[in-house]
PDB file of C-alpha atoms in Angstrom:
ATOM      1  CA  MET W   1      29.422  -3.813 120.771  1.00 47.00           C
ATOM      2  CA  ASN W   2      32.555  -3.058 122.795  1.00 52.00           C
ATOM      3  CA  LEU W   3      32.602  -1.381 126.218  1.00 49.00           C
ATOM      4  CA  GLY W   4      34.200   1.803 124.851  1.00 51.00           C
ATOM      5  CA  THR W   5      31.309   2.288 122.458  1.00 51.00           C
ATOM      6  CA  LEU W   6      28.789   1.792 125.236  1.00 52.00           C
ATOM      7  CA  LEU W   7      30.488   4.323 127.532  1.00 54.00           C
ATOM      8  CA  ALA W   8      31.279   7.002 124.941  1.00 69.00           C
ATOM      9  CA  THR W   9      29.275  10.227 125.004  1.00 85.00           C
ATOM     10  CA  PRO W  10      27.031  10.279 121.914  1.00 92.00           C
ATOM     11  CA  ALA W  11      28.047  12.724 119.172  1.00 96.00           C
ATOM     12  CA  THR W  12      24.628  12.655 117.503  1.00 97.00           C
ATOM     13  CA  ASN W  13      22.464  15.710 118.040  1.00 97.00           C
ATOM     14  CA  PRO W  14      19.718  14.954 120.600  1.00 97.00           C
ATOM     15  CA  ASP W  15      17.348  16.675 118.138  1.00 97.00           C
ATOM     16  CA  ALA W  16      18.365  14.492 115.181  1.00 98.00           C
ATOM     17  CA  HIS W  17      15.358  12.782 113.642  1.00 98.00           C
ATOM     18  CA  VAL W  18      14.342  10.457 110.838  1.00 98.00           C
ATOM     19  CA  HIS W  19      13.006  12.562 107.980  1.00 98.00           C
ATOM     20  CA  SER W  20      11.947   9.619 105.825  1.00 97.00           C
ATOM     21  CA  ARG W  21      12.706   5.980 105.233  1.00 96.00           C
ATOM     22  CA  GLY W  22      12.066   3.117 102.878  1.00 96.00           C
ATOM     23  CA  ASP W  23      12.762  -0.587 102.866  1.00 96.00           C
ATOM     24  CA  ARG W  24      16.403   0.004 101.904  1.00 97.00           C
ATOM     25  CA  TYR W  25      17.259   3.540 103.052  1.00 98.00           C
ATOM     26  CA  VAL W  26      16.848   6.012 105.884  1.00 98.00           C
ATOM     27  CA  VAL W  27      17.243   9.812 105.885  1.00 98.00           C
ATOM     28  CA  ILE W  28      18.323  11.447 109.156  1.00 98.00           C
ATOM     29  CA  ASP W  29      18.192  15.231 109.539  1.00 98.00           C
ATOM     30  CA  ASP W  30      20.106  17.542 111.906  1.00 98.00           C
ATOM     31  CA  LEU W  31      22.721  14.857 112.565  1.00 98.00           C
ATOM     32  CA  LEU W  32      25.024  17.199 114.500  1.00 98.00           C
ATOM     33  CA  PRO W  33      24.256  20.065 116.879  1.00 98.00           C
ATOM     34  CA  GLU W  34      24.496  23.426 115.124  1.00 97.00           C
ATOM     35  CA  ALA W  35      27.913  24.357 116.541  1.00 98.00           C
ATOM     36  CA  ASP W  36      29.397  20.958 115.668  1.00 98.00           C
ATOM     37  CA  PHE W  37      28.022  21.160 112.132  1.00 98.00           C
ATOM     38  CA  ALA W  38      29.519  24.628 111.687  1.00 98.00           C
ATOM     39  CA  ALA W  39      32.903  23.259 112.800  1.00 97.00           C
ATOM     40  CA  THR W  40      32.502  20.335 110.395  1.00 98.00           C
ATOM     41  CA  THR W  41      31.808  22.600 107.409  1.00 97.00           C
ATOM     42  CA  GLU W  42      34.788  24.765 108.317  1.00 97.00           C
ATOM     43  CA  ALA W  43      37.080  21.740 108.598  1.00 96.00           C
ATOM     44  CA  PHE W  44      35.822  20.392 105.254  1.00 96.00           C
ATOM     45  CA  ALA W  45      36.749  23.673 103.568  1.00 94.00           C
ATOM     46  CA  GLY W  46      40.348  23.058 104.611  1.00 93.00           C
ATOM     47  CA  ILE W  47      40.593  19.625 102.955  1.00 95.00           C
ATOM     48  CA  ARG W  48      42.734  19.490  99.840  1.00 95.00           C
ATOM     49  CA  LEU W  49      40.443  18.032  97.174  1.00 97.00           C
ATOM     50  CA  LYS W  50      41.771  16.643  93.900  1.00 97.00           C
ATOM     51  CA  PRO W  51      39.787  16.281  90.644  1.00 97.00           C
ATOM     52  CA  VAL W  52      38.869  12.704  89.707  1.00 96.00           C
ATOM     53  CA  LEU W  53      36.866  11.314  86.809  1.00 95.00           C
ATOM     54  CA  SER W  54      33.737   9.293  87.451  1.00 94.00           C
ATOM     55  CA  THR W  55      34.253   5.526  87.594  1.00 89.00           C
ATOM     56  CA  ILE W  56      30.680   5.029  86.328  1.00 91.00           C
ATOM     57  CA  ASP W  57      30.631   7.216  83.193  1.00 93.00           C
ATOM     58  CA  PRO W  58      33.815   9.279  82.871  1.00 94.00           C
ATOM     59  CA  VAL W  59      32.663  10.843  79.604  1.00 93.00           C
ATOM     60  CA  TYR W  60      29.288  12.289  80.590  1.00 95.00           C
ATOM     61  CA  ASP W  61      29.431  12.438  84.395  1.00 96.00           C
ATOM     62  CA  GLY W  62      32.254  14.930  84.371  1.00 94.00           C
ATOM     63  CA  PHE W  63      34.711  15.173  87.226  1.00 94.00           C
ATOM     64  CA  ALA W  64      34.298  15.552  90.957  1.00 97.00           C
ATOM     65  CA  TYR W  65      36.774  16.470  93.682  1.00 97.00           C
ATOM     66  CA  ARG W  66      37.937  13.900  96.212  1.00 97.00           C
ATOM     67  CA  GLY W  67      39.946  14.178  99.387  1.00 95.00           C
ATOM     68  CA  GLY W  68      41.629  11.164 100.935  1.00 85.00           C
ATOM     69  CA  GLU W  69      40.226   7.822 102.034  1.00 88.00           C
ATOM     70  CA  ASP W  70      40.297   6.186 105.433  1.00 93.00           C
ATOM     71  CA  LYS W  71      38.906   2.885 106.657  1.00 94.00           C
ATOM     72  CA  GLN W  72      37.825   2.280 110.235  1.00 94.00           C
ATOM     73  CA  ARG W  73      36.129  -0.490 112.134  1.00 95.00           C
ATOM     74  CA  LEU W  74      32.510   0.345 112.816  1.00 95.00           C
ATOM     75  CA  ALA W  75      32.842  -0.720 116.447  1.00 93.00           C
ATOM     76  CA  ASP W  76      35.778   1.605 117.150  1.00 90.00           C
ATOM     77  CA  THR W  77      35.048   4.762 119.077  1.00 83.00           C
ATOM     78  CA  ASP W  78      37.369   7.620 119.993  1.00 83.00           C
ATOM     79  CA  ASP W  79      36.312  10.753 121.846  1.00 82.00           C
ATOM     80  CA  ASP W  80      38.989  12.659 119.883  1.00 87.00           C
ATOM     81  CA  ALA W  81      37.603  11.619 116.473  1.00 91.00           C
ATOM     82  CA  PRO W  82      35.732  14.249 114.428  1.00 95.00           C
ATOM     83  CA  ARG W  83      32.179  14.581 115.658  1.00 96.00           C
ATOM     84  CA  TRP W  84      30.712  13.780 112.251  1.00 97.00           C
ATOM     85  CA  GLN W  85      32.578  10.457 112.119  1.00 96.00           C
ATOM     86  CA  ARG W  86      31.325   9.458 115.542  1.00 97.00           C
ATOM     87  CA  ALA W  87      27.742  10.464 114.729  1.00 98.00           C
ATOM     88  CA  VAL W  88      27.758   8.619 111.386  1.00 98.00           C
ATOM     89  CA  LYS W  89      28.980   5.460 113.102  1.00 97.00           C
ATOM     90  CA  GLU W  90      26.333   5.804 115.791  1.00 97.00           C
ATOM     91  CA  GLN W  91      23.563   6.046 113.212  1.00 98.00           C
ATOM     92  CA  ILE W  92      24.884   3.152 111.121  1.00 97.00           C
ATOM     93  CA  ARG W  93      25.031   0.993 114.241  1.00 97.00           C
ATOM     94  CA  ALA W  94      21.461   2.034 115.043  1.00 96.00           C
ATOM     95  CA  HIS W  95      20.239   1.008 111.575  1.00 97.00           C
ATOM     96  CA  LEU W  96      21.993  -2.298 110.976  1.00 96.00           C
ATOM     97  CA  ASP W  97      18.611  -3.991 110.492  1.00 96.00           C
ATOM     98  CA  LEU W  98      18.151  -1.792 107.421  1.00 96.00           C
ATOM     99  CA  LEU W  99      21.424  -3.212 106.058  1.00 95.00           C
ATOM    100  CA  ALA W 100      20.349  -6.801 106.836  1.00 93.00           C
ATOM    101  CA  ALA W 101      23.193  -6.987 109.360  1.00 93.00           C
ATOM    102  CA  PRO W 102      21.641  -6.928 112.861  1.00 91.00           C
ATOM    103  CA  GLY W 103      24.133  -7.408 115.689  1.00 89.00           C
ATOM    104  CA  ARG W 104      27.160  -7.420 113.377  1.00 90.00           C
ATOM    105  CA  THR W 105      28.910  -4.266 114.582  1.00 91.00           C
ATOM    106  CA  GLU W 106      32.132  -6.096 115.449  1.00 91.00           C
ATOM    107  CA  ASP W 107      32.800  -7.492 111.964  1.00 92.00           C
ATOM    108  CA  LEU W 108      32.009  -4.427 109.889  1.00 96.00           C
ATOM    109  CA  SER W 109      34.073  -1.455 108.735  1.00 96.00           C
ATOM    110  CA  LEU W 110      33.389   1.763 106.886  1.00 95.00           C
ATOM    111  CA  THR W 111      35.356   3.907 104.483  1.00 96.00           C
ATOM    112  CA  LEU W 112      35.471   7.697 104.761  1.00 96.00           C
ATOM    113  CA  SER W 113      36.138  10.138 101.917  1.00 97.00           C
ATOM    114  CA  ALA W 114      35.402  13.797 101.249  1.00 98.00           C
ATOM    115  CA  TRP W 115      33.711  14.610  97.944  1.00 98.00           C
ATOM    116  CA  GLY W 116      32.876  17.843  96.144  1.00 98.00           C
ATOM    117  CA  TYR W 117      30.668  17.974  93.051  1.00 98.00           C
ATOM    118  CA  PRO W 118      30.967  21.215  91.035  1.00 98.00           C
ATOM    119  CA  ALA W 119      28.400  22.685  88.658  1.00 98.00           C
ATOM    120  CA  GLY W 120      28.025  20.465  85.583  1.00 97.00           C
ATOM    121  CA  SER W 121      28.944  17.186  87.309  1.00 97.00           C
ATOM    122  CA  ARG W 122      26.778  14.197  88.159  1.00 97.00           C
ATOM    123  CA  LEU W 123      27.112  10.480  88.976  1.00 97.00           C
ATOM    124  CA  SER W 124      25.247   7.973  86.802  1.00 95.00           C
ATOM    125  CA  TRP W 125      23.038   5.159  88.079  1.00 94.00           C
ATOM    126  CA  HIS W 126      24.865   2.329  89.860  1.00 93.00           C
ATOM    127  CA  ASN W 127      24.285  -0.076  92.745  1.00 92.00           C
ATOM    128  CA  ASP W 128      27.522  -0.224  94.818  1.00 90.00           C
ATOM    129  CA  ALA W 129      27.574  -4.023  94.509  1.00 85.00           C
ATOM    130  CA  GLY W 130      30.682  -6.079  95.232  1.00 85.00           C
ATOM    131  CA  ALA W 131      33.883  -5.671  97.268  1.00 88.00           C
ATOM    132  CA  GLY W 132      32.185  -6.896 100.453  1.00 91.00           C
ATOM    133  CA  ARG W 133      29.888  -3.865 100.601  1.00 95.00           C
ATOM    134  CA  ILE W 134      26.626  -4.174 102.491  1.00 96.00           C
ATOM    135  CA  GLY W 135      25.702  -0.484 102.401  1.00 97.00           C
ATOM    136  CA  ALA W 136      26.749   3.108 101.919  1.00 98.00           C
ATOM    137  CA  TYR W 137      26.227   6.509 103.509  1.00 98.00           C
ATOM    138  CA  VAL W 138      26.180  10.129 102.342  1.00 98.00           C
ATOM    139  CA  TYR W 139      26.509  13.044 104.765  1.00 98.00           C
ATOM    140  CA  PHE W 140      25.883  16.515 103.311  1.00 98.00           C
ATOM    141  CA  THR W 141      28.316  19.095 104.697  1.00 98.00           C
ATOM    142  CA  HIS W 142      27.822  22.197 102.541  1.00 98.00           C
ATOM    143  CA  PRO W 143      26.625  25.073 104.775  1.00 97.00           C
ATOM    144  CA  THR W 144      23.722  25.985 102.462  1.00 97.00           C
ATOM    145  CA  TRP W 145      21.932  24.570  99.425  1.00 98.00           C
ATOM    146  CA  ASP W 146      19.102  25.437  97.057  1.00 98.00           C
ATOM    147  CA  THR W 147      16.937  22.827  95.345  1.00 96.00           C
ATOM    148  CA  ASP W 148      17.405  24.721  92.069  1.00 97.00           C
ATOM    149  CA  TRP W 149      21.093  23.844  92.236  1.00 98.00           C
ATOM    150  CA  GLY W 150      20.393  20.128  91.650  1.00 98.00           C
ATOM    151  CA  GLY W 151      22.698  17.530  93.163  1.00 98.00           C
ATOM    152  CA  GLY W 152      19.878  15.432  94.635  1.00 98.00           C
ATOM    153  CA  LEU W 153      20.415  11.776  95.518  1.00 98.00           C
ATOM    154  CA  ALA W 154      17.995   9.658  93.478  1.00 97.00           C
ATOM    155  CA  LEU W 155      17.364   6.143  94.750  1.00 95.00           C
ATOM    156  CA  ILE W 156      15.129   3.232  93.746  1.00 94.00           C
ATOM    157  CA  ASP W 157      13.883   1.473  96.872  1.00 95.00           C
ATOM    158  CA  GLU W 158      14.218  -2.095  95.701  1.00 92.00           C
ATOM    159  CA  GLU W 159      17.002  -4.619  95.191  1.00 91.00           C
ATOM    160  CA  SER W 160      18.705  -4.037  91.879  1.00 88.00           C
ATOM    161  CA  ARG W 161      17.806  -6.630  89.276  1.00 79.00           C
ATOM    162  CA  PRO W 162      20.264  -8.505  87.044  1.00 73.00           C
ATOM    163  CA  GLY W 163      20.394  -6.794  83.693  1.00 65.00           C
ATOM    164  CA  ALA W 164      18.948  -3.554  85.108  1.00 63.00           C
ATOM    165  CA  ALA W 165      22.076  -1.897  86.470  1.00 61.00           C
ATOM    166  CA  ASP W 166      22.073   1.193  84.271  1.00 66.00           C
ATOM    167  CA  GLY W 167      19.862   4.128  83.413  1.00 70.00           C
ATOM    168  CA  ALA W 168      18.585   2.704  80.117  1.00 72.00           C
ATOM    169  CA  ALA W 169      17.182  -0.410  81.809  1.00 73.00           C
ATOM    170  CA  LEU W 170      15.697   1.623  84.679  1.00 78.00           C
ATOM    171  CA  VAL W 171      13.330   3.403  82.269  1.00 80.00           C
ATOM    172  CA  HIS W 172      11.249   0.205  82.443  1.00 77.00           C
ATOM    173  CA  SER W 173      11.352  -0.120  86.260  1.00 79.00           C
ATOM    174  CA  THR W 174       8.024  -0.542  88.029  1.00 80.00           C
ATOM    175  CA  SER W 175       9.228   1.751  90.848  1.00 83.00           C
ATOM    176  CA  HIS W 176       9.645   5.508  90.795  1.00 88.00           C
ATOM    177  CA  PRO W 177      12.893   6.869  92.267  1.00 92.00           C
ATOM    178  CA  ALA W 178      12.889   8.669  95.578  1.00 95.00           C
ATOM    179  CA  LEU W 179      14.653  12.025  95.316  1.00 97.00           C
ATOM    180  CA  ILE W 180      16.540  12.986  98.470  1.00 98.00           C
ATOM    181  CA  GLN W 181      17.434  16.656  98.575  1.00 98.00           C
ATOM    182  CA  PRO W 182      21.018  17.546  99.621  1.00 98.00           C
ATOM    183  CA  ARG W 183      19.934  19.339 102.788  1.00 98.00           C
ATOM    184  CA  PRO W 184      22.854  20.498 104.956  1.00 98.00           C
ATOM    185  CA  ASN W 185      23.539  18.288 108.008  1.00 98.00           C
ATOM    186  CA  ARG W 186      21.523  15.417 106.486  1.00 98.00           C
ATOM    187  CA  LEU W 187      22.716  11.791 106.587  1.00 98.00           C
ATOM    188  CA  VAL W 188      21.486   9.083 104.226  1.00 98.00           C
ATOM    189  CA  VAL W 189      22.239   5.398 104.876  1.00 98.00           C
ATOM    190  CA  PHE W 190      21.208   2.762 102.325  1.00 98.00           C
ATOM    191  CA  ARG W 191      21.755  -0.883 101.522  1.00 97.00           C
ATOM    192  CA  ALA W 192      24.088  -2.110  98.781  1.00 95.00           C
ATOM    193  CA  HIS W 193      22.486  -3.454  95.578  1.00 93.00           C
ATOM    194  CA  THR W 194      20.223  -0.378  95.562  1.00 95.00           C
ATOM    195  CA  MET W 195      20.268   1.643  92.367  1.00 93.00           C
ATOM    196  CA  HIS W 196      21.093   5.297  92.972  1.00 95.00           C
ATOM    197  CA  ALA W 197      22.523   8.346  91.204  1.00 96.00           C
ATOM    198  CA  VAL W 198      23.589  11.922  91.880  1.00 98.00           C
ATOM    199  CA  GLN W 199      21.650  14.478  89.857  1.00 97.00           C
ATOM    200  CA  ARG W 200      23.753  16.874  87.834  1.00 98.00           C
ATOM    201  CA  VAL W 201      24.670  20.013  89.760  1.00 98.00           C
ATOM    202  CA  ASP W 202      23.137  22.975  87.942  1.00 98.00           C
ATOM    203  CA  THR W 203      25.114  25.939  86.662  1.00 97.00           C
ATOM    204  CA  THR W 204      23.084  28.152  89.011  1.00 98.00           C
ATOM    205  CA  ALA W 205      25.132  26.677  91.857  1.00 98.00           C
ATOM    206  CA  GLY W 206      27.977  28.887  90.649  1.00 97.00           C
ATOM    207  CA  ASP W 207      31.208  28.023  92.427  1.00 96.00           C
ATOM    208  CA  ARG W 208      29.448  26.205  95.267  1.00 96.00           C
ATOM    209  CA  LEU W 209      30.343  22.534  95.645  1.00 97.00           C
ATOM    210  CA  ARG W 210      27.919  19.791  96.612  1.00 98.00           C
ATOM    211  CA  ARG W 211      30.001  18.697  99.589  1.00 98.00           C
ATOM    212  CA  THR W 212      29.700  15.325 101.278  1.00 98.00           C
ATOM    213  CA  TYR W 213      31.472  12.787 103.367  1.00 98.00           C
ATOM    214  CA  THR W 214      30.693   9.491 101.683  1.00 98.00           C
ATOM    215  CA  GLY W 215      31.724   5.892 102.150  1.00 97.00           C
ATOM    216  CA  PHE W 216      30.819   2.209 102.187  1.00 97.00           C
ATOM    217  CA  ILE W 217      29.912  -0.146 105.004  1.00 97.00           C
ATOM    218  CA  THR W 218      31.843  -3.343 104.361  1.00 96.00           C
ATOM    219  CA  GLU W 219      32.287  -6.805 105.778  1.00 94.00           C
ATOM    220  CA  ASP W 220      35.707  -7.343 107.309  1.00 82.00           C
ATOM    221  CA  THR W 221      37.764 -10.059 105.647  1.00 64.00           C
ATOM    222  CA  PRO W 222      40.214 -12.247 107.597  1.00 52.00           C
TER     223      PRO W 222
END
């Protein structure tokens, strides 16, 4: 870890805490202090999101909204960076053992994109394998949410098996999925090769978007 990272003032809320964890994922609640989270939700509302079709099942998943993509080194720290970015990096660095990458801060990067899922949309089961990915994160930034509105993150806490990388094969899995509710100001970090899906957002959500910052943790290539 570089000196700048060591000296930087933490962005993570002192009251942030682990809600739950498994062998391949961790759920962290109250990532940002209340005022910083409010500023984050306000800034998200100003992002220009564009509709994109699902890359997993464009026919039945429907479309989501996406805003931009950035890639940053995990070790980089900047006091002027958005607080959520700094806090996400801090928590990923703190949970590198979960990603089977202890002590590898200097040769990892992460991508950063804004996503909005409207009523009727979902994301089918997949495992984020390939492209140098070792993990992924999801940070929920909508200001409020109701469990009846759907949009939960379902995850099977085991390494995905060859020939079992879709929903039909998962019917025969020996493990039950964990269902992580899209609680505002909640961060989820999980290892690649872990089957997961986004539940369909219910029509009762109305015009509310399931809003997240989402990205991959990747190995840097020369």
